Amino acid sequence: MNSVTNTARLLAAGLRALLVLTMVTGVSYPLAVTGIAQGLFNEEANGSEITSDGKVVGSSLIGQAYNLPLKEGEETPAPDLKWFQGRPQNGLGTNSVNTQYKLILSGATNRSGDNEELIQWVKDAKAAVIRDNSTADYTVEPEDVPADAVTSSGSGLDPDISPEYAGIQVHRVAEKNGLPVAEVQSLVDEHTQGRTLGFMGEPRVNVLELNIALRNLLAKG
């Protein structure tokens, strides 16, 4: 009888411990962390969302592609040159797990600096940057093309480009949209962020935010 009673007491104690731990680690702690995150770091906790016209259009942490619709026979879509372009997205691969959905994939090329395929990618990208961004009154010289214009980031989803890369796109964007070069350059200047805390990282331009500003400028007529 005593062994049965002791067993029941142990089971009851174990159940109480389980309930207490469940409430603390499964309910109270997550609620506390969520509350602190929402109160102190609301933007970051919600994914650093960027909105336009009251709708979420992306995240300031994830780069987007600005391409034309894929044409028949094309393996990769052509860039829509009305918009500022981000860094190349080589190495992202394709979604082969669940093809019902279009997933955002992340990845690097995992190729060494002397890899022939990587070298060809860079050469092709450089030639495209020069060709696409040269206009009737502006020529992009090979030495003007910055590294971020021809190489993908480690994740392939870098949301930012250098002010130099944004700068060589200004004339092309202005021409394609019928805007004065000075106005488009002003947009770049307004959306150029300096180094974090003044010394970490490099100056950068968020491409999504810049293109939203461009769209707003076009909407004003």
Short mmCIF file of C-alpha atoms in Angstrom, two decimals:
data_model
loop_
_atom_site.label_atom_id
_atom_site.label_comp_id
_atom_site.label_asym_id
_atom_site.label_seq_id
_atom_site.Cartn_x
_atom_site.Cartn_y
_atom_site.Cartn_z
CA MET A 1 0.00 0.00 0.00
CA ASN A 2 2.86 2.38 0.93
CA SER A 3 4.62 1.72 -2.39
CA VAL A 4 1.45 2.54 -4.30
CA THR A 5 1.00 5.75 -2.29
CA ASN A 6 4.63 6.76 -2.83
CA THR A 7 4.33 6.08 -6.53
CA ALA A 8 1.20 8.23 -6.73
CA ARG A 9 2.95 11.03 -4.84
CA LEU A 10 5.94 10.85 -7.17
CA LEU A 11 3.69 10.93 -10.22
CA ALA A 12 1.80 13.93 -8.82
CA ALA A 13 5.06 15.73 -8.05
CA GLY A 14 6.37 14.98 -11.50
CA LEU A 15 3.16 16.24 -13.09
CA ARG A 16 3.31 19.47 -11.06
CA ALA A 17 6.93 19.98 -12.10
CA LEU A 18 6.00 19.38 -15.73
CA LEU A 19 3.14 21.87 -15.54
CA VAL A 20 5.31 24.51 -13.84
CA LEU A 21 8.13 24.09 -16.38
CA THR A 22 5.64 24.17 -19.22
CA MET A 23 4.16 27.43 -17.95
CA VAL A 24 7.58 29.01 -17.36
CA THR A 25 9.48 27.87 -20.46
CA GLY A 26 6.58 27.33 -22.84
CA VAL A 27 4.28 30.24 -21.97
CA SER A 28 5.69 32.89 -19.62
CA TYR A 29 9.20 33.11 -21.08
CA PRO A 30 8.11 33.28 -24.77
CA LEU A 31 5.46 35.86 -23.91
CA ALA A 32 8.02 37.95 -22.00
CA VAL A 33 10.59 37.79 -24.81
CA THR A 34 7.92 38.58 -27.42
CA GLY A 35 6.66 41.51 -25.37
CA ILE A 36 10.15 42.95 -24.89
CA ALA A 37 10.96 42.49 -28.59
CA GLN A 38 7.73 44.17 -29.67
CA GLY A 39 8.18 46.99 -27.19
CA LEU A 40 11.85 47.76 -27.73
CA PHE A 41 12.67 46.32 -31.16
CA ASN A 42 9.35 46.34 -32.96
CA GLU A 43 10.73 46.82 -36.47
CA GLU A 44 13.40 44.12 -36.13
CA ALA A 45 11.05 41.66 -34.43
CA ASN A 46 8.60 41.91 -37.32
CA GLY A 47 11.18 41.26 -40.01
CA SER A 48 12.38 44.80 -40.80
CA GLU A 49 9.43 45.24 -43.13
CA ILE A 50 9.30 47.96 -45.77
CA THR A 51 5.88 49.31 -46.67
CA SER A 52 4.61 51.25 -49.66
CA ASP A 53 1.08 52.61 -50.05
CA GLY A 54 0.18 50.93 -46.78
CA LYS A 55 1.26 47.46 -47.94
CA VAL A 56 4.29 45.40 -46.96
CA VAL A 57 6.43 45.09 -50.09
CA GLY A 58 9.55 43.48 -48.67
CA SER A 59 12.22 43.52 -46.01
CA SER A 60 15.17 45.86 -45.69
CA LEU A 61 17.29 42.74 -45.03
CA ILE A 62 16.43 40.75 -48.18
CA GLY A 63 17.33 41.77 -51.71
CA GLN A 64 14.80 41.55 -54.52
CA ALA A 65 15.22 41.07 -58.25
CA TYR A 66 13.82 43.64 -60.70
CA ASN A 67 13.36 41.63 -63.85
CA LEU A 68 11.11 41.55 -66.88
CA PRO A 69 8.69 38.61 -67.22
CA LEU A 70 10.43 35.44 -68.39
CA LYS A 71 10.06 35.04 -72.15
CA GLU A 72 9.64 31.77 -73.96
CA GLY A 73 13.01 30.12 -74.51
CA GLU A 74 14.77 32.18 -71.81
CA GLU A 75 16.42 30.41 -68.89
CA THR A 76 16.83 33.57 -66.87
CA PRO A 77 14.73 36.75 -67.14
CA ALA A 78 16.28 39.99 -68.39
CA PRO A 79 16.63 42.87 -65.93
CA ASP A 80 14.00 45.61 -66.04
CA LEU A 81 16.29 48.56 -66.70
CA LYS A 82 13.72 51.14 -65.57
CA TRP A 83 14.73 50.26 -62.02
CA PHE A 84 17.93 50.25 -60.02
CA GLN A 85 19.45 46.78 -60.00
CA GLY A 86 20.92 44.96 -57.04
CA ARG A 87 23.88 42.65 -56.89
CA PRO A 88 24.06 39.47 -59.01
CA GLN A 89 22.29 36.50 -57.43
CA ASN A 90 24.49 33.65 -58.61
CA GLY A 91 24.37 30.48 -56.54
CA LEU A 92 20.80 30.71 -55.28
CA GLY A 93 19.74 27.53 -57.04
CA THR A 94 16.11 26.53 -57.57
CA ASN A 95 13.35 25.13 -55.41
CA SER A 96 13.23 21.41 -56.19
CA VAL A 97 11.61 20.29 -52.93
CA ASN A 98 8.11 21.69 -53.35
CA THR A 99 7.66 23.13 -56.81
CA GLN A 100 4.11 24.24 -56.02
CA TYR A 101 5.56 27.30 -54.30
CA LYS A 102 8.11 29.89 -55.35
CA LEU A 103 10.52 29.99 -52.41
CA ILE A 104 13.23 32.53 -51.63
CA LEU A 105 16.47 30.56 -51.60
CA SER A 106 19.79 31.68 -50.21
CA GLY A 107 23.25 30.43 -50.99
CA ALA A 108 26.74 31.19 -52.22
CA THR A 109 28.56 30.11 -55.36
CA ASN A 110 31.12 28.14 -53.30
CA ARG A 111 33.72 28.66 -56.01
CA SER A 112 37.31 29.69 -55.52
CA GLY A 113 38.69 32.93 -56.89
CA ASP A 114 40.46 31.13 -59.75
CA ASN A 115 37.44 29.05 -60.77
CA GLU A 116 36.94 29.42 -64.53
CA GLU A 117 33.15 29.54 -64.31
CA LEU A 118 33.25 32.24 -61.63
CA ILE A 119 35.75 34.26 -63.66
CA GLN A 120 33.45 34.04 -66.68
CA TRP A 121 30.46 35.11 -64.56
CA VAL A 122 32.36 38.20 -63.47
CA LYS A 123 33.47 39.03 -67.02
CA ASP A 124 29.93 38.62 -68.35
CA ALA A 125 28.46 40.67 -65.51
CA LYS A 126 30.99 43.46 -66.07
CA ALA A 127 30.24 43.59 -69.78
CA ALA A 128 26.49 43.73 -69.03
CA VAL A 129 26.94 46.54 -66.50
CA ILE A 130 28.90 48.60 -69.03
CA ARG A 131 26.43 47.89 -71.84
CA ASP A 132 23.22 48.41 -69.84
CA ASN A 133 24.29 51.57 -68.04
CA SER A 134 25.94 53.45 -70.89
CA THR A 135 23.62 56.00 -72.47
CA ALA A 136 23.78 58.49 -75.32
CA ASP A 137 25.51 61.06 -73.11
CA TYR A 138 27.21 58.84 -70.56
CA THR A 139 29.69 55.99 -70.96
CA VAL A 140 30.56 53.55 -68.18
CA GLU A 141 34.27 52.79 -68.28
CA PRO A 142 35.54 49.35 -67.19
CA GLU A 143 37.44 50.89 -64.28
CA ASP A 144 34.21 52.51 -63.04
CA VAL A 145 32.51 49.16 -62.35
CA PRO A 146 32.69 48.35 -58.61
CA ALA A 147 33.11 44.82 -57.26
CA ASP A 148 29.57 44.56 -55.90
CA ALA A 149 28.18 45.10 -59.41
CA VAL A 150 29.72 41.85 -60.66
CA THR A 151 29.79 39.56 -57.61
CA SER A 152 27.04 38.09 -55.47
CA SER A 153 27.11 38.25 -51.68
CA GLY A 154 27.58 35.21 -49.45
CA SER A 155 23.82 34.79 -49.11
CA GLY A 156 22.98 35.94 -52.63
CA LEU A 157 20.31 38.17 -51.10
CA ASP A 158 22.24 41.33 -50.21
CA PRO A 159 19.66 44.16 -50.13
CA ASP A 160 22.25 46.91 -50.53
CA ILE A 161 24.63 48.15 -53.19
CA SER A 162 27.50 50.59 -52.99
CA PRO A 163 26.93 54.28 -53.78
CA GLU A 164 29.36 53.77 -56.67
CA TYR A 165 27.18 51.06 -58.23
CA ALA A 166 24.05 53.13 -57.70
CA GLY A 167 25.84 56.11 -59.23
CA ILE A 168 26.66 54.43 -62.54
CA GLN A 169 22.99 53.42 -62.89
CA VAL A 170 21.69 56.98 -62.52
CA HIS A 171 21.94 58.00 -66.19
CA ARG A 172 20.28 54.80 -67.40
CA VAL A 173 17.40 55.06 -64.89
CA ALA A 174 16.92 58.72 -65.77
CA GLU A 175 16.85 57.99 -69.51
CA LYS A 176 14.48 55.01 -69.23
CA ASN A 177 12.02 56.99 -67.10
CA GLY A 178 12.31 60.39 -68.79
CA LEU A 179 13.67 62.07 -65.66
CA PRO A 180 16.43 64.65 -65.18
CA VAL A 181 19.71 63.07 -64.16
CA ALA A 182 20.02 65.48 -61.24
CA GLU A 183 16.69 64.32 -59.77
CA VAL A 184 17.66 60.67 -59.92
CA GLN A 185 21.08 61.43 -58.44
CA SER A 186 19.37 63.26 -55.59
CA LEU A 187 17.39 60.09 -54.82
CA VAL A 188 20.62 58.12 -54.57
CA ASP A 189 22.20 60.74 -52.32
CA GLU A 190 19.12 60.81 -50.05
CA HIS A 191 19.15 57.02 -49.66
CA THR A 192 22.87 56.57 -49.11
CA GLN A 193 23.58 55.35 -45.58
CA GLY A 194 26.97 55.87 -43.96
CA ARG A 195 29.01 53.37 -42.00
CA THR A 196 27.27 51.92 -38.95
CA LEU A 197 28.26 53.96 -35.88
CA GLY A 198 30.58 55.85 -38.20
CA PHE A 199 33.22 53.12 -38.55
CA MET A 200 31.65 49.69 -39.20
CA GLY A 201 30.95 48.42 -42.69
CA GLU A 202 30.80 50.53 -45.83
CA PRO A 203 28.43 53.22 -47.15
CA ARG A 204 25.44 51.54 -48.82
CA VAL A 205 22.17 52.10 -50.63
CA ASN A 206 19.11 49.91 -50.02
CA VAL A 207 17.83 49.04 -53.49
CA LEU A 208 14.21 48.40 -52.50
CA GLU A 209 13.90 51.69 -50.64
CA LEU A 210 15.56 53.52 -53.54
CA ASN A 211 13.17 51.98 -56.09
CA ILE A 212 10.15 52.85 -53.94
CA ALA A 213 11.37 56.47 -53.89
CA LEU A 214 11.81 56.31 -57.65
CA ARG A 215 8.28 55.01 -58.12
CA ASN A 216 6.92 57.77 -55.91
CA LEU A 217 8.80 60.35 -57.94
CA LEU A 218 7.34 58.94 -61.17
CA ALA A 219 3.85 58.96 -59.68
CA LYS A 220 4.11 62.70 -59.08
CA GLY A 221 4.48 63.16 -62.81
#
